[in-house]
């Protein structure tokens, strides 16, 4: 079903793609020039993005055009665009590719998106460890500014727009949009309660849109080719292409840009070279550690937001983590539980206590100890976290555990009181 | 209040001014300025917090609150090479734990330990967004002004072992790269 078309990865073979000259050689900034030349209004740009069915690529899949529509229509406050480049969800490694190899696509997307939402300042919040991304994006901004593409009166159009990089400092929670905003204000990254949503009260208490890197980097192609053309590339309600990742026990882990609605079988067998050895696939996590796992037999479900939800999981970031037979799923879940315990910001009791409780009990189970209340104990901890916290990190910690219990319950039960791990010893 | 004994170099001061100009409020510059301070002073000491707070009109206790929230700021001195091994999902599946255990034994330190010669601090870390090239190791080099953070991807026990030797050689021969 792939037409072979590529958008963000079309010219990766050009080693200069990350420079302005390289990007422009392949038609870069054409969409911005078109927007200005044809005088596309903010409303028109928003319409195209809505028609594109461009779903947020940060994990939740909210339609970008609709999110932009939540901004107040008349406000005398400045409006901000924040780009979420805090990539840190275990298993996820796609935004790095865009920032390192094609940063001008992101910059051009930011400029058009700022026009669409009437923002004059955009902050790109890049995970602090990703130094190469920071350098390439900063350099792209400087080049674009020198060419009059960023700053005052862009290309003589009368439009102003500034773009700045803001480095993170090592905290997964800052990927959550309210935490990101707090962090941008120079505070600890502790999420704020919603509502109010950032579209009304966000950065510096002004209306703010937070979007993922990949989401915004697709905007230029949509403006060049129409929203409908983008929508047509994907599946129902899930427009366009996406950058898919496969890691874990496959022969050739990597990233590929393919349509929304592709299957895990296609990704793993046709692109990632199949499993790395003779062992069969035991299961996979569709899009980062907060998504419940699926079985190795559930690989023909279209990978899009609706179909993954129907299957009892989430598409998340679209970076698959594949594991083979012989991997103990209790130990796997222990790694995940450890992560959330470590990353909880500690504001809400159910999350702060619950993530630690989950981790400690799963660790006990891993070693074949008995749990007071058996596996129901884990289920009840999850239920007490779910829906009772300020941000979605609590749910993100509980959902994969519930998923593991559902898919691999027998294996988990076999650990209870076994005195050791019956799978990996 | 005591007068902070630290100060940015002229180049760092220039960089500081550029950063502050990006935000409508000075406190918003705190994260990037703390990075700058760490690059200048090696770690975020109480004096550094006081100095940064003074520059940004933020009380030192607030600076402390922020600096301690984020893992990238060293609130204690670390070894010249801060070796950070990912053992999260994809790295766990592909040998990250074995690498970590090997390096613990090779360097004779536990998690977050620093070698007696002050060259290496070893730490187990969470996903580095290198899952497609797992297992991954991040090495910070306090003396490398160009690339203070480098990723080493697709590692094995043998390559990680060789990486440590190469870093040690770099330190004894002097120079950054
Ligand atoms: C704990 C947590 C971590 C998150 N981390 C990220 C992240 O690293 N990158 C990202 O784009 N979105 C992340 N998100 C989702 C954001 O909150 C937000 O939904 C997203 O940035 C919106 O952009 P989009 O609509 O373009 O996807 C995270 C959410 C939670 C709850
Ligand atoms: S759910 Fe967890 S991470 Fe989110 S605000 Fe509450 S304590 Fe912090
Ligand atoms: S799990 Fe190690 S880099 Fe992502």
Coordinates of C-alpha atoms and ligand atoms in Angstrom, one line a residue:
Chain A
X1 CA 0.0 0.0 0.0
X2 CA 3.0 2.3 0.2
X3 CA 3.4 4.4 -2.9
X4 CA 7.1 4.7 -2.1
X5 CA 6.6 8.5 -1.5
X6 CA 8.8 10.0 1.2
X7 CA 8.4 13.5 2.7
X8 CA 10.7 14.2 5.6
X9 CA 13.2 11.5 4.7
X10 CA 13.1 12.0 0.9
X11 CA 16.5 13.5 0.5
X12 CA 18.5 11.9 3.4
X13 CA 21.1 10.7 0.9
X14 CA 22.2 14.4 0.5
X15 CA 24.8 14.9 3.2
X16 CA 24.1 18.7 3.1
X17 CA 20.3 18.3 3.7
X18 CA 20.7 19.7 7.2
X19 CA 22.1 23.0 5.8
X20 CA 19.9 25.8 4.3
X21 CA 21.6 25.3 0.9
X22 CA 20.9 21.6 1.0
X23 CA 17.3 22.0 2.0
X24 CA 16.6 24.7 -0.6
X25 CA 18.2 22.5 -3.3
X26 CA 15.3 20.1 -2.8
X27 CA 12.6 22.8 -2.8
X28 CA 12.9 23.7 0.9
X29 CA 11.0 26.9 2.1
X30 CA 8.8 26.6 -1.0
X31 CA 5.8 26.2 1.3
X32 CA 6.6 29.3 3.3
X33 CA 7.2 31.3 0.1
X34 CA 3.9 30.0 -1.3
X35 CA 2.1 31.0 2.0
X36 CA 3.5 34.5 1.7
X37 CA 3.2 34.9 -2.1
X38 CA -0.4 33.7 -2.3
X39 CA -1.3 35.5 0.9
X40 CA -2.7 32.4 2.6
X41 CA -4.6 33.5 5.6
X42 CA -4.1 31.9 9.0
X43 CA -7.6 30.5 8.6
X44 CA -6.8 28.9 5.2
X45 CA -3.6 27.3 6.7
X46 CA -5.6 25.9 9.6
X47 CA -8.2 24.6 7.2
X48 CA -5.6 22.7 5.2
X49 CA -4.1 21.2 8.3
X50 CA -7.5 20.1 9.5
X51 CA -8.3 18.5 6.1
X52 CA -4.9 16.7 6.3
X53 CA -6.0 14.6 9.3
X54 CA -2.6 15.3 10.7
X55 CA -2.7 13.6 14.1
X56 CA -0.2 14.6 16.8
X57 CA 2.9 12.6 16.6
X58 CA 3.9 13.1 20.2
X59 CA 1.8 10.1 21.4
X60 CA -1.7 11.2 22.0
X61 CA -2.8 11.6 18.3
X62 CA -4.8 14.7 18.8
X63 CA -5.6 16.3 15.4
X64 CA -3.3 19.3 15.0
X65 CA -5.8 21.5 13.1
X66 CA -8.5 21.1 15.7
X67 CA -6.0 21.8 18.5
X68 CA -5.1 25.1 16.9
X69 CA -8.8 26.0 16.7
X70 CA -9.0 26.0 20.5
X71 CA -7.0 29.2 20.7
X72 CA -9.0 32.3 21.8
X73 CA -10.2 34.2 18.7
X74 CA -9.6 37.6 20.1
X75 CA -6.8 38.1 22.6
X76 CA -4.5 40.9 23.2
X77 CA -1.9 38.6 24.7
X78 CA 0.9 37.1 22.7
X79 CA 0.4 33.6 21.5
X80 CA 3.2 31.1 21.7
X81 CA 4.2 28.0 19.8
X82 CA 6.2 25.4 21.7
X83 CA 7.8 22.5 19.9
X84 CA 8.0 19.4 22.0
X85 CA 11.5 17.9 21.2
X86 CA 12.0 16.3 24.6
X87 CA 12.0 12.8 23.0
X88 CA 12.5 10.4 25.9
X89 CA 9.7 7.8 25.9
X90 CA 11.6 4.5 26.1
X91 CA 11.7 2.9 22.7
X92 CA 11.3 6.2 20.8
X93 CA 14.0 7.6 18.6
X94 CA 12.3 9.3 15.6
X95 CA 12.4 13.1 16.3
X96 CA 16.2 13.0 16.5
X97 CA 16.3 12.0 12.9
X98 CA 14.4 15.1 11.8
X99 CA 16.4 17.4 14.0
X100 CA 19.8 16.0 13.1
X101 CA 19.3 15.4 9.4
X102 CA 16.4 17.7 8.3
X103 CA 16.1 20.5 10.8
X104 CA 15.0 23.1 8.2
X105 CA 11.8 21.1 7.7
X106 CA 11.0 21.7 11.3
X107 CA 11.9 25.4 11.1
X108 CA 9.8 25.9 8.0
X109 CA 6.9 24.1 9.7
X110 CA 7.3 26.3 12.8
X111 CA 7.2 29.4 10.6
X112 CA 4.0 28.3 8.8
X113 CA 2.4 27.1 12.1
X114 CA 3.2 30.4 13.8
X115 CA 1.5 32.2 11.0
X116 CA -1.5 29.9 11.3
X117 CA -1.9 30.5 15.0
X118 CA -0.7 34.1 14.9
X119 CA 2.3 33.4 17.1
X120 CA 5.3 35.6 16.9
X121 CA 7.6 33.6 19.1
X122 CA 8.3 29.8 19.0
X123 CA 10.4 27.9 21.5
X124 CA 11.8 24.5 20.5
X125 CA 12.3 22.6 23.7
X126 CA 15.0 20.0 22.9
X127 CA 16.0 17.3 25.3
X128 CA 19.3 18.4 26.8
X129 CA 21.2 15.2 26.1
X130 CA 20.6 15.6 22.4
X131 CA 23.5 17.9 21.7
X132 CA 23.7 17.2 18.0
X133 CA 20.0 18.0 17.6
X134 CA 20.5 21.2 19.5
X135 CA 23.5 22.2 17.4
X136 CA 21.8 21.4 14.1
X137 CA 18.6 23.2 14.9
X138 CA 20.4 26.2 16.3
X139 CA 22.5 26.4 13.2
X140 CA 19.4 26.1 11.0
X141 CA 17.8 28.9 12.9
X142 CA 20.9 31.1 12.4
X143 CA 21.1 30.3 8.7
X144 CA 17.4 31.0 8.2
X145 CA 17.6 34.3 10.1
X146 CA 20.6 35.4 8.0
X147 CA 18.4 34.8 4.9
X148 CA 15.5 36.8 6.3
X149 CA 13.3 33.8 6.8
X150 CA 13.2 34.3 10.6
X151 CA 12.9 37.7 12.4
X152 CA 11.1 40.9 11.5
X153 CA 9.3 41.3 8.2
X154 CA 10.0 37.8 6.8
X155 CA 10.9 38.1 3.1
X156 CA 9.2 41.5 3.0
X157 CA 5.8 40.1 3.9
X158 CA 5.3 42.2 7.0
X159 CA 5.1 39.0 9.2
X160 CA 7.4 38.7 12.2
X161 CA 8.5 35.4 13.8
X162 CA 11.3 34.5 16.2
X163 CA 12.4 30.9 16.9
X164 CA 14.6 29.9 19.9
X165 CA 16.0 26.7 21.1
X166 CA 15.4 25.9 24.8
X167 CA 17.5 23.0 26.1
X168 CA 16.0 20.6 28.6
X169 CA 18.1 19.3 31.5
X170 CA 17.2 15.6 32.0
X171 CA 13.7 14.9 33.1
X172 CA 11.3 12.7 31.1
X173 CA 8.3 14.4 32.6
X174 CA 9.2 17.6 30.8
X175 CA 7.8 16.0 27.6
X176 CA 4.3 16.3 29.2
X177 CA 3.0 19.6 27.8
X178 CA 2.3 21.4 31.0
X179 CA 5.5 20.3 32.5
X180 CA 7.3 21.5 29.4
X181 CA 5.8 24.9 29.9
X182 CA 6.8 25.1 33.5
X183 CA 10.3 24.1 32.6
X184 CA 10.4 26.8 29.9
X185 CA 9.6 29.3 32.6
X186 CA 12.7 28.2 34.5
X187 CA 10.9 26.1 37.1
X188 CA 11.0 22.4 38.1
X189 CA 9.0 20.5 35.5
X190 CA 5.9 19.7 37.6
X191 CA 2.8 19.6 35.4
X192 CA -0.1 22.0 36.1
X193 CA -3.6 20.9 36.5
X194 CA -5.8 21.0 33.4
X195 CA -8.1 22.9 32.8
X196 CA -7.2 25.5 32.0
X197 CA -5.6 24.0 28.9
X198 CA -2.5 25.6 27.4
X199 CA -4.5 27.0 24.5
X200 CA -6.0 29.5 26.9
X201 CA -3.4 29.7 29.7
X202 CA 0.0 28.4 28.8
X203 CA 3.5 29.7 28.6
X204 CA 3.9 32.9 30.6
X205 CA 0.1 32.6 31.2
X206 CA -0.5 33.3 27.5
X207 CA -2.4 31.2 24.9
X208 CA 0.0 28.4 23.8
X209 CA 0.1 25.5 21.4
X210 CA 2.4 22.6 22.1
X211 CA 3.1 20.3 19.2
X212 CA 5.6 17.5 18.6
X213 CA 8.5 17.9 16.2
X214 CA 7.2 15.4 13.6
X215 CA 3.7 16.9 13.6
X216 CA 5.0 20.3 12.7
X217 CA 7.6 19.1 10.3
X218 CA 4.8 17.7 8.1
X219 CA 3.1 21.1 7.8
X220 CA 5.1 22.4 4.8
X221 CA 4.3 19.4 2.6
X222 CA 0.6 19.9 3.5
X223 CA 0.7 23.5 2.4
X224 CA 2.6 22.7 -0.8
X225 CA 0.4 19.8 -1.8
X226 CA -3.0 20.3 0.0
X227 CA -4.5 18.8 3.1
X228 CA -6.5 16.4 1.1
X229 CA -3.4 15.0 -0.6
X230 CA -1.8 14.4 2.8
X231 CA -5.0 12.7 4.1
X232 CA -5.1 10.4 1.1
X233 CA -1.7 9.1 1.9
X234 CA -2.8 7.5 5.2
X235 CA -5.7 5.5 6.6
X236 CA -9.2 6.7 7.7
X237 CA -8.9 9.7 10.1
X238 CA -5.1 9.2 10.1
X239 CA -3.6 11.3 7.5
X240 CA -0.2 11.1 5.8
X241 CA 3.0 9.3 6.3
X242 CA 4.8 8.9 9.6
X243 CA 8.3 8.0 10.7
X244 CA 8.1 4.5 12.1
X245 CA 10.8 3.0 14.3
X246 CA 11.6 -0.6 15.0
X247 CA 14.0 -1.6 17.8
X248 CA 14.7 -4.7 19.9
X249 CA 15.2 -8.2 18.6
X250 CA 14.9 -7.6 14.9
X251 CA 17.7 -8.0 12.3
X252 CA 17.8 -4.4 11.2
X253 CA 16.5 -1.9 13.7
X254 CA 15.8 1.5 12.2
X255 CA 13.4 4.2 11.0
X256 CA 11.3 4.2 7.9
X257 CA 8.8 6.8 6.6
X258 CA 5.7 5.0 5.5
X259 CA 1.9 5.5 5.5
X260 CA -0.3 5.6 8.6
X261 CA -2.1 2.3 8.8
X262 CA 0.8 0.1 7.8
X263 CA 1.0 -3.1 9.8
X264 CA 3.7 -4.3 12.2
X265 CA 4.1 -7.4 10.0
X266 CA 5.1 -5.1 7.1
X267 CA 7.4 -3.0 9.2
X268 CA 9.1 -6.0 10.8
X269 CA 9.3 -8.4 7.9
X270 CA 9.7 -6.0 4.9
X271 CA 11.8 -3.3 6.5
X272 CA 13.4 -4.5 9.7
X273 CA 14.6 -7.8 8.2
X274 CA 12.5 -10.0 10.4
X275 CA 13.6 -11.4 13.8
X276 CA 17.3 -11.4 14.5
X277 CA 17.6 -15.1 15.2
X278 CA 15.7 -18.4 15.1
X279 CA 13.4 -17.4 18.0
X280 CA 9.9 -16.4 17.2
X281 CA 8.5 -13.0 18.1
X282 CA 6.9 -13.1 21.5
X283 CA 5.4 -9.6 21.4
X284 CA 5.9 -5.9 20.8
X285 CA 5.1 -2.5 22.2
X286 CA 3.6 -0.4 19.5
X287 CA 4.8 3.1 20.5
X288 CA 6.9 3.6 23.6
X289 CA 6.8 2.1 27.1
X290 CA 3.5 3.6 28.1
X291 CA 1.6 1.5 25.5
X292 CA 0.3 -2.0 26.5
X293 CA 2.1 -4.7 24.6
X294 CA 0.6 -6.9 21.9
X295 CA 1.4 -10.5 21.1
X296 CA 3.7 -11.6 18.3
X297 CA 0.6 -13.0 16.6
X298 CA -1.1 -9.6 16.6
X299 CA 0.9 -8.1 13.8
X300 CA -1.7 -7.6 11.1
X301 CA -3.7 -4.8 12.8
X302 CA -3.3 -1.5 11.0
X303 CA -1.1 0.8 13.0
X304 CA -3.2 3.8 13.5
X305 CA -4.8 5.5 16.5
X306 CA -8.2 4.0 16.2
X307 CA -7.2 0.4 15.4
X308 CA -4.6 0.3 18.2
X309 CA -7.2 1.5 20.6
X310 CA -9.6 -1.2 19.5
X311 CA -6.8 -3.7 20.1
X312 CA -6.5 -2.5 23.7
X313 CA -3.4 -0.5 23.3
X314 CA -2.2 2.8 21.8
X315 CA -0.3 3.8 18.8
X316 CA 1.8 6.2 20.9
X317 CA 4.9 7.4 19.1
X318 CA 4.9 4.7 16.4
X319 CA 8.3 3.3 17.5
X320 CA 7.9 -0.4 18.0
X321 CA 9.9 -2.4 20.5
X322 CA 10.0 -6.0 19.4
X323 CA 11.0 -8.9 21.7
X324 CA 11.5 -12.6 21.1
X325 CA 10.5 -15.8 22.8
X326 CA 12.5 -16.4 26.0
X327 CA 12.2 -12.9 27.2
X328 CA 10.6 -12.8 30.6
X329 CA 7.7 -10.3 30.4
X330 CA 7.8 -9.7 34.2
X331 CA 11.4 -8.6 34.0
X332 CA 10.5 -6.5 31.0
X333 CA 7.7 -4.8 32.9
X334 CA 10.1 -4.4 35.9
X335 CA 12.3 -2.2 33.6
X336 CA 9.3 -0.1 32.6
X337 CA 8.0 0.2 36.2
X338 CA 11.5 1.2 37.3
X339 CA 11.5 4.0 34.7
X340 CA 8.2 5.5 35.8
X341 CA 9.1 5.3 39.5
X342 CA 12.3 7.2 38.6
X343 CA 10.5 9.8 36.4
X344 CA 7.4 10.6 38.6
X345 CA 7.6 14.2 39.5
X346 CA 6.2 13.4 42.9
X347 CA 3.3 15.9 43.0
X348 CA 0.5 13.4 43.2
X349 CA 0.3 10.7 45.9
X350 CA -1.2 8.0 43.7
X351 CA 1.6 8.4 41.1
X352 CA 4.5 9.0 43.5
X353 CA 3.6 6.1 45.8
X354 CA 1.9 3.9 43.2
X355 CA 4.8 3.8 40.8
X356 CA 7.1 2.8 43.6
X357 CA 4.7 0.3 44.9
X358 CA 4.3 -1.2 41.4
X359 CA 8.0 -1.3 40.9
X360 CA 8.8 -3.0 44.2
X361 CA 6.1 -5.6 43.8
X362 CA 7.0 -6.5 40.2
X363 CA 10.6 -6.8 41.3
X364 CA 9.4 -9.3 44.0
X365 CA 7.4 -11.2 41.4
X366 CA 10.4 -11.2 39.1
X367 CA 12.3 -13.2 41.7
X368 CA 9.4 -15.6 42.2
X369 CA 8.2 -14.2 45.5
X370 CA 4.6 -14.4 46.6
X371 CA 2.5 -11.2 46.5
X372 CA -0.1 -10.4 49.2
X373 CA -3.2 -10.7 47.2
X374 CA -1.5 -12.3 44.2
X375 CA -1.7 -10.6 40.8
X376 CA -4.8 -8.8 41.9
X377 CA -2.6 -6.6 44.0
X378 CA -0.9 -5.2 40.9
X379 CA -4.2 -4.7 39.2
X380 CA -5.5 -2.8 42.2
X381 CA -2.5 -0.6 42.4
X382 CA -3.0 0.3 38.7
X383 CA -6.6 1.0 39.3
X384 CA -5.8 3.3 42.1
X385 CA -3.4 5.3 40.0
X386 CA -5.5 5.5 36.8
X387 CA -7.4 8.7 36.5
X388 CA -6.4 10.0 39.9
X389 CA -3.4 12.1 38.9
X390 CA -2.6 15.6 37.6
X391 CA -0.9 14.4 34.4
X392 CA -0.9 11.3 32.2
X393 CA 2.3 9.9 33.6
X394 CA 0.3 8.1 36.2
X395 CA -1.8 6.4 33.5
X396 CA 1.3 5.8 31.4
X397 CA 2.8 3.8 34.3
X398 CA -0.3 1.8 35.0
X399 CA -1.5 1.0 31.5
X400 CA 1.5 -1.1 30.3
X401 CA 1.4 -3.2 33.5
X402 CA -2.3 -3.9 33.0
X403 CA -1.5 -4.8 29.4
X404 CA 1.2 -7.2 30.4
X405 CA -1.1 -8.8 32.9
X406 CA -3.8 -9.2 30.2
X407 CA -1.5 -10.6 27.5
X408 CA 0.9 -12.6 29.6
X409 CA -1.1 -13.4 32.7
X410 CA -0.2 -17.1 32.8
X411 CA 3.5 -16.3 32.7
X412 CA 3.0 -13.8 35.5
X413 CA 1.0 -16.3 37.6
X414 CA 3.7 -18.9 37.1
X415 CA 6.1 -16.5 38.9
X416 CA 4.0 -16.3 42.1
X417 CA 5.8 -18.2 44.8
X418 CA 8.0 -20.0 42.3
X419 CA 11.2 -19.0 44.1
X420 CA 12.8 -17.9 40.9
X421 CA 12.0 -16.6 37.4
X422 CA 10.5 -19.6 35.6
X423 CA 11.4 -18.0 32.2
X424 CA 14.9 -16.6 32.4
X425 CA 16.0 -18.2 35.7
Chain B
X1 CA 25.4 37.6 52.1
X2 CA 28.8 36.5 51.0
X3 CA 30.1 37.7 47.6
X4 CA 30.2 34.8 45.2
X5 CA 33.7 33.9 44.3
X6 CA 32.8 32.8 40.8
X7 CA 32.2 34.7 37.6
X8 CA 31.6 33.9 34.0
X9 CA 34.4 34.6 31.5
X10 CA 33.8 37.3 28.9
X11 CA 32.7 34.8 26.3
X12 CA 30.3 33.1 28.6
X13 CA 29.0 36.5 29.6
X14 CA 28.2 37.3 26.0
X15 CA 26.5 34.0 25.6
X16 CA 24.5 34.7 28.8
X17 CA 23.3 38.0 27.3
X18 CA 22.1 36.3 24.1
X19 CA 20.2 33.6 26.1
X20 CA 18.5 36.1 28.4
X21 CA 17.3 38.2 25.5
X22 CA 15.2 35.2 24.2
X23 CA 12.7 35.4 27.0
X24 CA 10.2 38.0 28.4
X25 CA 11.2 37.1 32.0
X26 CA 14.7 36.5 33.3
X27 CA 13.9 33.4 35.2
X28 CA 12.9 31.6 32.0
X29 CA 16.6 31.6 31.1
X30 CA 17.5 29.5 34.2
X31 CA 17.9 26.1 32.5
X32 CA 20.2 27.3 29.7
X33 CA 22.1 29.5 32.1
X34 CA 22.6 26.6 34.5
X35 CA 24.0 24.6 31.5
X36 CA 26.4 27.5 30.8
X37 CA 27.4 27.6 34.5
X38 CA 28.1 23.9 34.5
X39 CA 30.2 24.2 31.4
X40 CA 32.2 27.0 33.0
X41 CA 32.6 25.7 36.5
X42 CA 32.4 22.0 36.0
X43 CA 29.5 21.5 38.5
X44 CA 26.7 23.4 40.1
X45 CA 28.1 24.3 43.5
X46 CA 26.3 26.4 46.1
X47 CA 28.4 29.3 44.9
X48 CA 27.4 28.7 41.3
X49 CA 23.7 28.7 42.3
X50 CA 24.2 32.0 44.2
X51 CA 26.0 33.5 41.2
X52 CA 23.4 32.4 38.7
X53 CA 20.6 33.5 41.0
X54 CA 22.2 36.9 41.2
X55 CA 22.4 37.2 37.4
X56 CA 18.8 36.3 36.9
X57 CA 17.2 37.9 40.0
X58 CA 16.1 34.4 41.3
X59 CA 16.7 33.6 44.9
X60 CA 19.4 31.0 45.4
X61 CA 17.0 28.6 47.1
X62 CA 14.8 28.6 44.0
X63 CA 17.9 27.9 41.8
X64 CA 18.6 25.0 44.1
X65 CA 15.1 23.7 43.8
X66 CA 15.3 23.8 40.0
X67 CA 18.9 22.5 39.7
X68 CA 18.1 19.5 41.9
X69 CA 15.0 18.6 39.9
X70 CA 16.9 17.9 36.7
X71 CA 19.4 15.0 36.3
X72 CA 21.8 16.8 34.0
X73 CA 23.1 19.2 36.6
X74 CA 25.9 17.9 38.7
X75 CA 25.3 19.0 42.3
X76 CA 28.5 17.3 43.2
X77 CA 31.7 17.1 41.2
X78 CA 31.9 14.2 38.8
X79 CA 34.7 12.5 37.1
X80 CA 36.1 14.0 33.9
X81 CA 34.2 11.4 31.9
X82 CA 30.6 10.8 33.0
X83 CA 29.8 7.5 31.4
X84 CA 26.1 6.8 31.3
X85 CA 24.8 3.4 30.2
X86 CA 21.2 3.0 29.1
X87 CA 19.5 -0.1 30.4
X88 CA 16.0 0.8 29.4
X89 CA 13.7 -1.4 27.3
X90 CA 15.5 -1.6 23.9
X91 CA 19.0 -1.5 25.5
X92 CA 18.0 -4.1 28.1
X93 CA 16.9 -6.4 25.3
X94 CA 20.2 -6.0 23.4
X95 CA 22.8 -6.2 26.2
X96 CA 22.8 -2.9 28.1
X97 CA 22.8 -4.5 31.5
X98 CA 25.8 -6.7 30.6
X99 CA 27.7 -3.6 29.5
X100 CA 26.9 -1.8 32.7
X101 CA 28.0 -4.8 34.8
X102 CA 31.2 -5.1 32.8
X103 CA 32.0 -1.4 33.3
X104 CA 31.3 -1.6 37.0
X105 CA 33.8 -4.4 37.3
X106 CA 36.4 -2.8 35.0
X107 CA 36.2 0.6 36.7
X108 CA 35.7 -0.9 40.2
X109 CA 32.8 1.3 41.0
X110 CA 29.1 0.9 41.6
X111 CA 26.3 2.9 40.1
X112 CA 27.0 6.6 40.4
X113 CA 30.5 5.8 41.7
X114 CA 33.6 7.8 40.7
X115 CA 37.0 6.1 40.2
X116 CA 39.8 7.1 42.7
X117 CA 41.7 8.9 40.0
X118 CA 38.7 11.1 39.4
X119 CA 38.6 10.2 35.7
X120 CA 35.3 8.3 35.5
X121 CA 31.9 8.5 36.9
X122 CA 29.6 5.6 35.9
X123 CA 25.9 5.8 35.9
X124 CA 22.9 3.7 34.8
X125 CA 20.5 5.9 32.9
X126 CA 17.1 5.8 31.2
X127 CA 16.3 5.8 27.5
X128 CA 18.7 8.0 25.5
X129 CA 16.5 8.0 22.3
X130 CA 19.0 5.7 20.6
X131 CA 16.8 2.6 20.8
X132 CA 17.3 1.9 17.1
X133 CA 21.0 1.7 17.7
X134 CA 20.9 0.1 21.1
X135 CA 22.6 -0.4 23.4
X136 CA 23.7 3.2 23.9
X137 CA 26.2 4.9 26.1
X138 CA 26.4 8.7 26.6
X139 CA 29.8 10.1 27.7
X140 CA 30.1 13.7 29.0
X141 CA 33.6 15.1 28.9
X142 CA 34.0 18.2 31.0
X143 CA 37.1 19.2 29.0
X144 CA 35.5 18.9 25.6
X145 CA 34.2 22.4 24.9
X146 CA 33.0 21.5 21.4
X147 CA 31.2 18.2 22.1
X148 CA 30.8 18.0 25.9
X149 CA 28.2 15.2 25.3
X150 CA 28.8 12.4 22.9
X151 CA 26.7 9.3 22.1
X152 CA 28.3 5.9 21.5
X153 CA 25.7 3.7 19.9
X154 CA 25.4 0.0 18.9
X155 CA 27.8 -0.9 21.7
X156 CA 29.0 -4.4 22.8
X157 CA 30.8 -5.4 26.0
X158 CA 34.0 -5.4 23.9
X159 CA 33.4 -2.0 22.3
X160 CA 32.5 -0.4 25.6
X161 CA 35.6 -1.8 27.2
X162 CA 37.7 -0.3 24.3
X163 CA 35.8 3.0 24.7
X164 CA 37.0 3.3 28.4
X165 CA 40.6 2.6 27.3
X166 CA 40.4 5.2 24.6
X167 CA 39.0 7.8 27.0
X168 CA 41.8 7.0 29.5
X169 CA 44.3 7.4 26.8
X170 CA 42.8 10.7 25.8
X171 CA 43.1 11.9 29.4
X172 CA 46.8 10.9 29.7
X173 CA 47.7 12.3 26.4
X174 CA 45.9 15.5 27.1
X175 CA 43.6 17.3 24.7
X176 CA 39.9 16.9 24.2
X177 CA 39.3 14.8 21.1
Ligands
LIG1 C1 4.8 11.8 30.7 C2 4.6 12.3 29.3 C3 5.7 12.4 28.5 C4 5.6 13.0 27.2 N1 6.7 13.1 26.4 C5 6.5 13.6 25.2 C6 7.7 13.8 24.4 O1 8.8 13.5 24.7 N2 7.5 14.4 23.1 C7 6.2 14.7 22.7 O2 6.1 15.2 21.6 N3 5.1 14.5 23.4 C8 5.3 14.0 24.7 N4 4.1 13.8 25.5 C9 2.8 14.3 24.9 C10 2.6 15.8 25.2 O3 2.0 16.0 26.4 C11 1.7 16.4 24.1 O4 0.6 15.6 24.0 C12 2.4 16.5 22.8 O5 3.6 17.2 22.8 C13 1.4 17.3 21.8 O6 2.0 17.4 20.5 P1 1.2 16.6 19.3 O7 -0.2 16.9 19.4 O8 1.8 17.3 18.1 O9 1.5 15.2 19.4 C14 4.3 13.3 26.8 C15 3.2 13.1 27.6 C16 3.3 12.6 28.9 C17 2.1 12.4 29.7
LIG2 S1 0.9 12.0 37.6 FE1 3.0 11.7 38.4 S2 4.3 12.9 37.0 FE2 2.2 13.6 36.7 S3 2.0 15.4 38.0 FE3 1.3 13.6 39.2 S4 3.2 12.9 40.3 FE4 3.8 14.3 38.7
LIG3 S1 16.1 2.2 25.5 FE1 18.2 2.7 25.5 S2 18.3 4.4 24.1 FE2 16.2 3.9 24.2

